[in-house]
Amino acid sequence: MAAHCCEHDAPEANQILNLPRYRRVLWLALVLNATMFVTELVGGYRSGSLSLLADAIDFAGDAMNYGVSLAVLSAALSWRARAAQLKALSMIGFGVFVLVRAIWAALDGSVPDAATMGVVGFLALCTNVAVAWMLYAFREGDANMRSVWLCSRNDAIGNIAVMGAALGVLGTGTAWPDLAVAAVMSSLALWGGWQVLRQARGELLQREPAGHAR
């Protein structure tokens, strides 16, 4: 069996441990992601950075994902798996969006402001590391819980790349480092979304025989 994004075998998807704590973590993650969405949106427009604008949209998507997770937290596994499918499709859609924007930016040729990229990227990194740390204990749950963990983990990796791109833009005076980061973020979204979608489909298939047996 192919390895999942977290590089371990899929766990038994049948329960959520410490539900009250998980709910509190999701609410805090939702607030943090919504705040960073506004911060990166403003920073991205002011700096002209594609990677910051893409990351702002990613923060908005994550905030919605946490909202969906809260809505289906106590639902049956089949409904949580369906919610994970929707979130996986949003991750894939984000990856496609970044690819299209990267092509457009390459044709435009404008150079983003490296200083703004670096500062906002560092704030985003701190936020995602904090969220990923809070969610680390729940990474072994079902597809819905795993998708939340994957989003935070991948976002933190993307933020490090944004900060590296800021240094690259500063050193080269070109937009290519920013575009390279956009490609990295796109590949992470596409790969992570595919992995979550595959696990969610597997969980739905496991539940079908029980549903038909009634």
Coordinates of C-alpha atoms in Angstrom, one line a residue:
M1 CA 0.0 0.0 0.0
A2 CA 1.3 3.5 -0.9
A3 CA 2.3 5.7 2.0
H4 CA 0.0 8.5 3.1
C5 CA 1.0 12.2 3.3
C6 CA 2.0 11.7 7.0
E7 CA 4.1 8.7 6.0
H8 CA 2.4 6.1 8.2
D9 CA -0.4 3.6 7.7
A10 CA -4.0 4.7 8.0
P11 CA -5.4 4.2 11.5
E12 CA -8.6 2.5 12.5
A13 CA -11.2 5.1 11.7
N14 CA -14.0 4.5 14.2
Q15 CA -13.8 7.1 17.0
I16 CA -12.6 10.5 18.1
L17 CA -10.7 10.6 21.4
N18 CA -11.0 13.5 23.8
L19 CA -13.8 15.2 21.8
P20 CA -14.2 18.3 24.1
R21 CA -10.5 19.2 23.7
Y22 CA -10.6 18.6 20.0
R23 CA -13.6 21.0 19.7
R24 CA -11.8 23.7 21.6
V25 CA -8.7 23.3 19.4
L26 CA -10.8 23.6 16.2
W27 CA -12.4 26.8 17.4
L28 CA -9.1 28.4 18.2
A29 CA -7.6 27.2 14.9
L30 CA -10.6 28.7 13.1
V31 CA -10.1 32.1 14.7
L32 CA -6.3 32.1 14.0
N33 CA -6.8 31.1 10.4
A34 CA -9.5 33.8 9.8
T35 CA -7.2 36.4 11.3
M36 CA -4.3 35.4 9.1
F37 CA -6.5 35.4 6.0
V38 CA -7.1 39.1 6.4
T39 CA -3.4 39.8 7.3
E40 CA -2.0 37.9 4.3
L41 CA -4.6 39.3 2.0
V42 CA -3.6 42.9 2.8
G43 CA 0.1 42.0 2.8
G44 CA -0.2 40.2 -0.5
Y45 CA -1.8 43.1 -2.3
R46 CA 0.6 45.6 -0.8
S47 CA 3.7 43.6 -1.7
G48 CA 2.4 42.2 -5.0
S49 CA 3.4 38.6 -3.8
L50 CA 1.6 35.7 -5.5
S51 CA 2.7 33.3 -2.7
L52 CA 1.2 35.6 0.0
L53 CA -2.1 36.0 -1.9
A54 CA -2.2 32.2 -2.5
D55 CA -1.5 31.6 1.2
A56 CA -4.2 34.0 2.2
I57 CA -6.7 32.1 0.1
D58 CA -5.4 28.9 1.8
F59 CA -6.0 30.4 5.2
A60 CA -9.6 31.2 4.2
G61 CA -10.1 27.6 3.0
D62 CA -8.6 26.3 6.2
A63 CA -10.9 28.4 8.3
M64 CA -13.9 27.0 6.4
N65 CA -12.5 23.5 6.8
Y66 CA -12.4 24.0 10.6
G67 CA -16.0 25.2 10.5
V68 CA -17.1 22.2 8.5
S69 CA -15.2 19.9 10.9
L70 CA -17.0 21.5 13.9
A71 CA -20.3 21.1 12.2
V72 CA -19.8 17.3 11.6
L73 CA -17.8 16.5 14.7
S74 CA -20.4 14.4 16.3
A75 CA -21.8 13.0 13.1
A76 CA -21.5 9.4 11.9
L77 CA -18.3 8.4 10.2
S78 CA -19.9 8.4 6.8
W79 CA -20.8 12.1 7.1
R80 CA -17.3 13.0 8.4
A81 CA -15.8 11.1 5.4
R82 CA -18.0 13.1 3.0
A83 CA -16.9 16.3 4.7
A84 CA -13.3 15.2 4.3
Q85 CA -14.0 14.7 0.6
L86 CA -15.2 18.2 0.2
K87 CA -12.2 19.5 2.0
A88 CA -9.9 17.4 -0.2
L89 CA -11.5 18.8 -3.3
S90 CA -10.9 22.4 -1.9
M91 CA -7.2 21.5 -1.4
I92 CA -7.0 20.3 -5.0
G93 CA -8.9 23.3 -6.3
F94 CA -6.4 25.6 -4.4
G95 CA -3.5 23.8 -6.1
V96 CA -5.0 24.3 -9.6
F97 CA -5.7 28.0 -8.7
V98 CA -2.1 28.6 -7.7
L99 CA -0.8 27.0 -10.9
V100 CA -3.0 29.3 -13.1
R101 CA -1.9 32.4 -11.1
A102 CA 1.7 31.4 -11.4
I103 CA 1.5 31.3 -15.2
W104 CA -0.2 34.7 -15.2
A105 CA 2.4 36.2 -12.9
A106 CA 5.2 34.8 -15.0
L107 CA 3.8 36.6 -18.1
D108 CA 3.3 39.9 -16.1
G109 CA 6.9 40.1 -14.8
S110 CA 6.3 42.3 -11.8
V111 CA 8.6 41.9 -8.7
P112 CA 7.0 41.6 -5.2
D113 CA 8.2 43.5 -2.1
A114 CA 10.6 41.1 -0.3
A115 CA 10.4 42.8 3.1
T116 CA 6.6 42.5 3.3
M117 CA 6.8 38.9 2.2
G118 CA 9.3 38.1 4.9
V119 CA 7.4 39.7 7.8
V120 CA 4.0 38.4 6.8
G121 CA 5.4 35.0 6.0
F122 CA 6.9 34.8 9.5
L123 CA 3.6 35.7 11.2
A124 CA 1.9 33.0 9.1
L125 CA 4.5 30.5 10.0
C126 CA 4.1 31.2 13.7
T127 CA 0.3 30.7 13.3
N128 CA 0.5 27.5 11.4
V129 CA 3.2 26.0 13.7
A130 CA 1.0 26.8 16.7
V131 CA -2.1 25.2 15.1
A132 CA -0.2 22.1 13.9
W133 CA 1.2 21.7 17.4
M134 CA -2.3 21.8 18.9
L135 CA -3.6 19.3 16.3
Y136 CA -0.6 16.9 16.5
A137 CA -2.2 14.7 19.1
F138 CA -5.2 14.2 16.8
R139 CA -3.3 13.3 13.6
E140 CA -4.2 9.6 13.9
G141 CA -7.9 10.0 13.6
D142 CA -10.3 9.4 10.7
A143 CA -10.0 11.2 7.3
N144 CA -11.8 14.3 8.5
M145 CA -9.4 14.7 11.4
R146 CA -6.3 13.8 9.3
S147 CA -7.3 16.5 6.7
V148 CA -7.3 19.2 9.4
W149 CA -3.8 18.1 10.5
L150 CA -2.5 17.9 7.0
C151 CA -3.7 21.4 6.1
S152 CA -1.8 22.9 9.1
R153 CA 1.3 20.8 8.5
N154 CA 1.5 21.7 4.8
D155 CA 0.8 25.3 5.5
A156 CA 3.7 25.6 7.9
I157 CA 6.0 24.0 5.2
G158 CA 4.6 26.5 2.7
N159 CA 5.3 29.5 5.0
I160 CA 9.0 28.5 5.3
A161 CA 9.1 28.4 1.6
V162 CA 7.5 31.9 1.4
M163 CA 10.2 33.3 3.7
G164 CA 12.9 31.6 1.5
A165 CA 11.2 33.2 -1.5
A166 CA 11.4 36.6 0.1
L167 CA 15.2 36.2 0.5
G168 CA 15.4 35.0 -3.1
V169 CA 13.4 38.0 -4.4
L170 CA 15.7 40.3 -2.4
G171 CA 18.8 38.7 -3.7
T172 CA 17.9 38.3 -7.3
G173 CA 15.6 41.3 -7.9
T174 CA 13.2 39.0 -9.8
A175 CA 9.8 37.4 -9.2
W176 CA 11.0 33.8 -9.9
P177 CA 11.6 32.8 -6.3
D178 CA 8.0 33.8 -5.5
L179 CA 6.7 31.8 -8.5
A180 CA 8.8 28.8 -7.4
V181 CA 7.1 28.9 -3.9
A182 CA 3.7 29.1 -5.6
A183 CA 4.6 25.8 -7.4
V184 CA 5.6 24.2 -4.2
M185 CA 2.4 25.2 -2.4
S186 CA 0.4 24.0 -5.4
S187 CA 2.1 20.5 -5.3
L188 CA 1.5 20.2 -1.6
A189 CA -2.2 21.0 -2.0
L190 CA -2.7 18.6 -4.9
W191 CA -0.8 15.7 -3.1
G192 CA -2.4 16.3 0.3
G193 CA -5.9 16.6 -1.2
W194 CA -5.5 13.4 -3.2
Q195 CA -4.4 11.5 -0.1
V196 CA -7.3 12.7 2.0
L197 CA -9.8 12.0 -0.8
R198 CA -8.5 8.4 -1.2
Q199 CA -8.8 7.7 2.5
A200 CA -12.3 9.2 2.7
R201 CA -13.5 7.1 -0.2
G202 CA -12.1 4.0 1.5
E203 CA -14.0 4.8 4.7
L204 CA -17.2 5.3 2.8
L205 CA -16.7 1.9 1.1
Q206 CA -16.1 0.2 4.5
R207 CA -19.4 1.6 5.8
E208 CA -21.5 0.5 2.7
P209 CA -21.9 -3.2 3.6
A210 CA -23.2 -2.3 7.1
G211 CA -25.7 0.1 5.7
H212 CA -27.0 -2.4 3.2
A213 CA -27.2 -5.1 5.8
R214 CA -29.9 -3.2 7.7

